[in-house]
Coordinates of C-alpha atoms and ligand atoms in Angstrom, one line a residue:
M136 CA -20.6 -3.6 7.6
D137 CA -17.1 -2.6 6.5
A138 CA -16.4 0.7 6.0
A139 CA -17.9 2.6 2.7
L140 CA -15.8 2.8 -0.4
I141 CA -15.0 6.0 -1.5
D142 CA -13.3 7.0 -4.3
P143 CA -10.5 9.3 -5.4
F144 CA -12.9 12.3 -5.4
Q145 CA -14.7 11.6 -2.6
R146 CA -17.8 9.7 -4.4
A147 CA -19.0 6.9 -2.5
I148 CA -19.4 4.2 -4.4
S149 CA -23.3 2.4 -3.4
Y150 CA -24.6 1.6 -6.4
L151 CA -23.1 -2.1 -8.3
R152 CA -24.5 -3.6 -12.2
V153 CA -23.4 -6.8 -12.5
S154 CA -23.1 -8.3 -15.8
V155 CA -24.1 -11.9 -15.4
T156 CA -24.1 -13.5 -18.8
D157 CA -22.9 -12.3 -22.4
R158 CA -25.3 -13.7 -24.2
C159 CA -28.2 -12.5 -25.7
D160 CA -31.1 -13.9 -27.6
F161 CA -31.5 -10.5 -29.6
R162 CA -28.4 -9.3 -31.9
C163 CA -29.0 -5.8 -31.2
L164 CA -27.5 -3.0 -34.2
Y165 CA -25.9 -1.0 -32.4
C166 CA -24.9 -3.4 -29.7
M167 CA -23.9 -7.5 -31.4
S168 CA -22.8 -8.2 -34.2
E169 CA -24.5 -11.0 -35.5
N170 CA -21.5 -13.8 -35.6
M171 CA -21.2 -13.1 -31.7
T172 CA -18.3 -15.5 -30.5
F173 CA -19.4 -15.8 -26.4
L174 CA -17.3 -16.8 -23.7
P175 CA -17.2 -20.3 -22.6
K176 CA -18.7 -21.6 -19.6
A177 CA -15.6 -22.0 -17.7
E178 CA -14.5 -18.3 -18.4
L179 CA -18.0 -17.1 -16.7
L180 CA -18.6 -16.1 -12.7
T181 CA -20.4 -19.2 -11.3
L182 CA -24.4 -18.3 -9.5
E183 CA -21.8 -19.0 -6.7
E184 CA -19.5 -16.9 -7.5
L185 CA -21.9 -13.8 -8.5
D186 CA -23.3 -14.8 -4.6
R187 CA -20.7 -14.2 -3.2
L188 CA -19.0 -10.8 -5.4
C189 CA -22.6 -9.1 -4.9
S190 CA -22.9 -9.8 -1.0
T191 CA -19.3 -9.0 -0.4
F192 CA -20.6 -5.5 -2.2
I193 CA -23.1 -5.2 0.0
G194 CA -21.6 -5.4 3.4
M195 CA -19.1 -2.5 1.6
G196 CA -21.8 -0.1 1.1
V197 CA -23.7 -1.0 -2.1
Q198 CA -27.5 -0.4 -1.4
K199 CA -28.7 -0.7 -5.3
L200 CA -27.9 -3.6 -7.5
R201 CA -28.9 -4.1 -11.3
I202 CA -28.5 -7.5 -12.9
T203 CA -27.9 -7.1 -16.6
G204 CA -26.1 -9.0 -19.3
G205 CA -26.4 -9.7 -21.9
E206 CA -29.7 -10.6 -21.9
P207 CA -29.7 -11.5 -17.9
L208 CA -32.7 -13.7 -17.7
V209 CA -31.2 -15.9 -21.0
R210 CA -29.0 -17.3 -17.9
R211 CA -29.5 -20.8 -16.8
G212 CA -30.7 -20.9 -13.1
I213 CA -30.9 -16.9 -12.7
M214 CA -33.9 -17.0 -10.5
G215 CA -31.7 -19.3 -8.1
F216 CA -29.3 -15.9 -8.2
F217 CA -32.3 -13.3 -7.7
R218 CA -33.8 -15.1 -4.6
N219 CA -30.6 -15.7 -3.3
V220 CA -29.2 -12.2 -3.4
S221 CA -32.9 -10.7 -2.0
R222 CA -32.3 -12.0 1.2
H223 CA -29.9 -8.8 1.5
L224 CA -33.2 -7.0 0.7
G225 CA -33.7 -4.3 3.8
S226 CA -30.4 -5.7 5.3
G227 CA -28.4 -2.8 3.8
L228 CA -29.7 -3.8 0.4
E229 CA -32.1 -1.1 -0.5
E230 CA -33.0 -2.0 -4.7
L231 CA -32.6 -5.1 -6.4
T232 CA -33.4 -4.6 -10.0
L233 CA -32.4 -5.5 -13.6
T234 CA -32.2 -4.4 -17.3
T235 CA -33.9 -6.6 -19.4
N236 CA -35.0 -6.4 -23.7
G237 CA -37.8 -8.1 -21.9
S238 CA -38.3 -11.2 -23.7
Q239 CA -38.0 -13.1 -21.0
L240 CA -40.6 -11.3 -18.3
A241 CA -43.7 -12.9 -19.3
R242 CA -42.0 -16.8 -18.0
Y243 CA -40.9 -14.3 -15.0
A244 CA -42.1 -11.1 -14.1
A245 CA -44.1 -12.5 -11.2
E246 CA -41.0 -14.5 -9.7
L247 CA -38.9 -11.4 -10.0
A248 CA -41.9 -9.6 -7.8
D249 CA -41.7 -12.2 -5.5
C250 CA -38.1 -11.8 -5.0
G251 CA -38.5 -8.2 -3.9
V252 CA -37.7 -6.7 -7.6
R253 CA -39.9 -3.1 -8.1
R254 CA -38.5 -1.6 -10.9
I255 CA -37.1 -3.0 -13.9
N256 CA -35.8 -1.4 -17.1
V257 CA -37.2 -2.8 -20.3
S258 CA -35.0 -1.9 -23.8
L259 CA -37.6 -0.7 -26.6
D260 CA -36.4 1.5 -29.1
T261 CA -39.9 0.7 -31.4
L262 CA -43.6 0.3 -31.2
D263 CA -43.2 -0.9 -34.5
A264 CA -43.2 -4.9 -34.9
A265 CA -40.9 -4.9 -38.7
K266 CA -38.7 -1.7 -37.0
F267 CA -38.6 -3.3 -33.9
Q268 CA -37.2 -6.9 -36.0
K269 CA -34.8 -4.7 -38.2
I270 CA -33.1 -3.2 -34.8
T271 CA -32.8 -6.2 -32.7
R272 CA -32.6 -8.8 -35.6
W273 CA -33.9 -11.7 -33.7
G274 CA -36.3 -10.4 -31.7
R275 CA -40.1 -10.5 -31.8
L276 CA -42.1 -7.4 -30.5
G277 CA -45.1 -9.4 -29.3
Q278 CA -43.4 -11.0 -26.8
V279 CA -41.9 -7.9 -25.4
L280 CA -44.7 -6.1 -25.2
E281 CA -46.5 -9.2 -23.7
G282 CA -43.8 -9.3 -20.9
I283 CA -43.9 -5.5 -20.3
D284 CA -47.9 -6.6 -19.4
A285 CA -46.8 -9.2 -16.8
A286 CA -44.5 -7.0 -14.9
K287 CA -46.9 -4.8 -14.6
A288 CA -50.0 -7.4 -13.4
A289 CA -47.4 -8.5 -11.4
G290 CA -46.9 -5.1 -9.4
I291 CA -42.8 -3.9 -11.3
R292 CA -42.6 -0.9 -12.1
V293 CA -41.6 -0.5 -15.6
K294 CA -39.0 2.2 -16.9
I295 CA -38.6 1.8 -21.0
N296 CA -35.0 2.9 -22.2
T297 CA -35.1 4.0 -25.9
V298 CA -32.2 4.6 -27.8
A299 CA -32.2 7.3 -30.0
L300 CA -31.6 6.7 -33.5
K301 CA -31.1 9.1 -35.9
G302 CA -33.2 8.5 -39.0
F303 CA -34.8 5.4 -36.9
N304 CA -37.2 6.1 -34.2
E305 CA -36.9 10.0 -35.0
D306 CA -40.7 9.5 -35.8
E307 CA -42.0 8.4 -33.0
L308 CA -40.9 10.6 -30.5
F309 CA -44.3 11.0 -29.5
P310 CA -46.1 8.2 -30.6
L311 CA -43.5 6.2 -27.9
I312 CA -44.6 9.3 -25.0
D313 CA -47.7 8.7 -25.7
W314 CA -48.0 5.1 -25.3
C315 CA -45.7 5.5 -21.9
A316 CA -47.9 7.8 -20.7
R317 CA -51.1 5.7 -21.3
E318 CA -49.5 2.4 -19.6
G319 CA -48.0 4.6 -16.7
H320 CA -44.5 3.4 -17.9
D321 CA -41.0 5.5 -17.2
L322 CA -39.4 6.5 -20.5
T323 CA -35.6 7.2 -20.7
F324 CA -33.6 8.0 -24.2
I325 CA -30.7 6.9 -24.6
E326 CA -28.1 9.0 -27.0
V327 CA -26.0 6.2 -28.8
M328 CA -22.4 5.7 -27.2
P329 CA -19.7 4.6 -29.8
M330 CA -19.2 0.7 -28.3
G331 CA -18.1 -2.8 -29.8
E332 CA -18.0 -2.5 -33.7
M333 CA -18.5 1.0 -35.0
E334 CA -20.3 0.9 -38.7
D335 CA -21.9 3.9 -39.4
R336 CA -22.4 5.1 -35.4
V337 CA -21.5 8.7 -36.3
G338 CA -24.5 8.6 -38.7
Q339 CA -27.0 6.8 -35.9
F340 CA -25.9 9.5 -33.7
W341 CA -29.2 11.8 -32.5
S342 CA -28.2 14.1 -30.3
L343 CA -30.7 14.4 -26.8
M344 CA -30.7 18.3 -27.1
D345 CA -32.7 18.0 -30.2
L346 CA -34.6 15.4 -29.2
R347 CA -35.8 17.8 -26.4
H348 CA -35.6 20.5 -28.4
R349 CA -38.6 18.8 -30.6
I350 CA -41.1 17.3 -27.1
G351 CA -40.5 21.2 -25.9
T352 CA -42.6 22.1 -29.5
R353 CA -45.4 20.4 -28.4
Y354 CA -45.1 20.2 -24.7
A355 CA -44.1 22.5 -21.7
M356 CA -41.4 20.7 -19.6
A357 CA -39.7 22.1 -16.2
D358 CA -36.6 20.9 -15.3
L359 CA -36.4 18.2 -12.4
S360 CA -33.4 18.7 -10.0
E361 CA -33.6 14.7 -8.9
R362 CA -30.4 12.8 -9.6
T363 CA -29.8 9.3 -8.8
G364 CA -26.0 9.5 -9.3
G365 CA -25.9 8.1 -12.6
P366 CA -26.3 10.3 -16.3
A367 CA -30.2 10.6 -16.1
R368 CA -31.3 13.9 -16.0
Y369 CA -35.0 14.7 -15.8
V370 CA -37.8 16.7 -17.3
R371 CA -41.7 16.7 -16.4
L372 CA -44.4 17.5 -19.2
E373 CA -46.7 19.7 -18.0
T374 CA -48.8 16.4 -18.6
G375 CA -47.2 15.2 -15.8
Q376 CA -45.3 12.7 -17.6
K377 CA -41.6 13.0 -16.2
I378 CA -39.1 12.2 -19.2
G379 CA -35.4 11.4 -18.8
F380 CA -32.0 11.8 -21.2
I381 CA -29.1 10.1 -20.5
T382 CA -26.3 11.8 -22.5
P383 CA -23.0 10.8 -22.1
L384 CA -21.9 12.4 -25.2
S385 CA -23.0 15.9 -25.0
H386 CA -22.9 16.1 -21.4
N387 CA -20.2 14.4 -18.6
F388 CA -22.3 13.3 -15.5
C389 CA -19.3 12.0 -13.8
E390 CA -19.0 14.6 -11.5
S391 CA -21.6 12.8 -9.9
C392 CA -21.1 8.9 -10.7
N393 CA -21.4 6.4 -7.5
R394 CA -21.4 3.4 -9.5
V395 CA -19.0 0.5 -11.0
R396 CA -19.8 -2.5 -13.6
V397 CA -18.4 -6.1 -12.9
T398 CA -18.5 -8.6 -15.8
C399 CA -19.9 -11.9 -16.2
T400 CA -15.7 -12.7 -16.1
G401 CA -15.9 -11.0 -13.0
E402 CA -13.9 -7.6 -13.9
L403 CA -14.3 -4.7 -12.0
F404 CA -14.5 -1.6 -14.2
M405 CA -14.3 1.2 -12.5
C406 CA -15.6 4.1 -15.3
L407 CA -18.3 2.4 -18.8
G408 CA -15.9 4.5 -20.5
Q409 CA -12.3 3.9 -19.5
E410 CA -10.4 0.7 -19.8
D411 CA -8.9 -0.1 -16.6
R412 CA -10.4 -2.8 -14.1
A413 CA -9.3 -5.5 -12.1
D414 CA -9.5 -9.2 -12.3
L415 CA -11.6 -10.0 -9.2
R416 CA -12.7 -13.6 -10.6
E417 CA -8.6 -14.7 -9.7
V418 CA -8.7 -13.4 -6.8
M419 CA -11.9 -15.6 -6.2
R420 CA -10.7 -18.7 -7.2
N421 CA -7.6 -17.7 -5.2
G422 CA -8.4 -16.0 -2.0
N423 CA -10.8 -15.4 0.7
D424 CA -13.2 -12.9 1.4
D425 CA -10.4 -10.5 3.2
A426 CA -8.6 -10.4 -0.5
L427 CA -12.0 -9.9 -2.2
R428 CA -12.4 -7.6 -0.4
A429 CA -8.8 -5.7 -0.2
A430 CA -8.8 -6.5 -4.6
I431 CA -11.9 -4.0 -4.2
R432 CA -10.8 -1.2 -2.1
E433 CA -7.8 -1.6 -4.7
A434 CA -9.5 -1.1 -7.6
I435 CA -12.3 1.8 -6.2
A436 CA -9.0 3.6 -5.4
R437 CA -8.4 4.2 -9.3
K438 CA -11.4 5.5 -10.4
P439 CA -10.7 7.4 -12.5
K440 CA -12.7 11.1 -12.5
G441 CA -14.3 10.6 -15.5
H442 CA -15.0 9.1 -19.2
D443 CA -13.4 10.7 -22.6
F444 CA -16.3 9.8 -25.1
D445 CA -16.3 13.0 -27.6
Y446 CA -18.4 13.1 -30.9
S447 CA -17.4 17.0 -30.9
R448 CA -14.9 17.0 -33.7
R449 CA -17.5 14.4 -35.7
E450 CA -15.2 11.4 -35.4
V451 CA -15.7 9.1 -32.9
A452 CA -12.8 10.3 -30.3
G453 CA -12.3 7.9 -26.8
Q454 CA -13.5 4.7 -28.3
V455 CA -13.4 1.9 -25.7
S456 CA -13.0 -2.1 -27.9
R457 CA -15.3 -3.9 -25.7
H458 CA -19.2 -4.4 -26.6
M459 CA -21.9 -2.5 -24.4
S460 CA -22.9 -6.6 -23.9
H461 CA -19.7 -6.9 -22.4
T462 CA -19.9 -4.8 -19.4
G463 CA -23.8 -4.6 -19.7
G464 CA -24.0 -1.0 -20.4
Ligands
LIG710 N1 -30.3 -7.3 -22.7 C1 -30.4 -6.2 -22.0 C2 -31.2 -5.1 -22.5 O1 -31.5 -4.8 -23.7 O2 -31.9 -4.0 -21.5 C3 -29.2 -5.3 -20.9 C4 -28.2 -5.2 -21.2 S1 -28.3 -3.9 -22.7 C5 -26.5 -3.9 -23.0 C6 -28.0 -2.4 -22.0 C7 -28.5 -0.9 -22.5 O3 -27.9 -0.9 -23.3 C8 -29.7 -1.2 -23.3 O4 -30.6 -1.0 -23.3 C9 -29.5 -1.5 -24.4 O5 -30.2 -0.4 -25.7 C10 -28.0 -0.1 -24.6 N2 -27.4 0.0 -25.4 C11 -26.6 -1.2 -25.8 N3 -25.7 -0.8 -26.7 C12 -25.9 0.7 -26.6 C13 -25.0 1.5 -27.6 N4 -23.9 1.8 -28.7 N5 -25.4 2.9 -27.0 C14 -26.2 3.3 -26.1 N6 -26.6 2.2 -25.4 C15 -26.9 0.9 -25.8
LIG711 FE1 -29.2 -8.3 -26.5 FE2 -29.4 -6.0 -24.5 FE3 -27.6 -5.8 -26.5 FE4 -30.0 -5.8 -27.3 S1 -29.3 -3.9 -26.0 S2 -28.7 -7.1 -28.1 S3 -31.2 -7.2 -26.4 S4 -28.1 -6.7 -24.6

């Protein structure tokens, strides 16, 4: 194996998130516009290029790989990609996982489990079918719940990711918590981030400090020291249930950041909240693996200390222009 990837702030890069498509079968209000223009196929990394890229990062010390999108499971041939990448499990790669909207899970859960996927994140903001359709525009709740059941039946642990949205799912705080407890799913709340189009984004912002406070009105809870090198912080309720909070806005979480992201076009983003990037597709299409490794090292040497998102002045500062579906969240 090559020398580990260490950034200028002595953070080891051990976690890679890869977006395999910008397309999606949903159009969540906070993520995409209704009429998205998607990239032409030639712009996308092929599945072979994605495999080469992931394998190179694993050779440089990446231990955890999260596949995301857009919706990763709508990319044609994606199960072949999972099958191939799973060869690294146990020899460098410790975890292969994905973030999905769940719509295709009923079809793929068993095969994912067979490829060594042990845990997945499923995004779900509401348990109300009408509200689900409103927030996802094109999604059907029943299909997602079936998918989640299929994952559970296949022995995959499910973590539900819920974007906290003011006036939208505030009233479902306890129903969501109780449903996850009954089903045995972990649950993490996410603050809405200033990505893409910003109409009314500030109005949608529901601070997780407030959300946490409300949980506290019903349950005693204790902070957990557990850290994943990412933005999530966890509490344990008196019931034993664990709940996570991803608060990119009210707290800065960058000091322990261990991750980088690659888009489906091969752009390496060293920070979700900054525009700086490196074009790895160009290097891959014109260079050998040594050139690719050199380009990755050169980019990691530019990884910034942190992002600049800030809602505190009631206007959105530090906004980046790309959509979440572009960088994969
Ligand atoms: N389609 C998959 C899904 O929905 O899980 C994977 C990609 S999606 C971009 C990854 C995550 O980003 C989802 O949990 C979604 O809720 C979240 N997300 C999208 N836009 C967001 C925003 N503006 N603020 C916070 N989270 C966002
Ligand atoms: Fe699609 Fe996920 Fe974005 Fe929703 S959040 S539009 S499911 S990529």
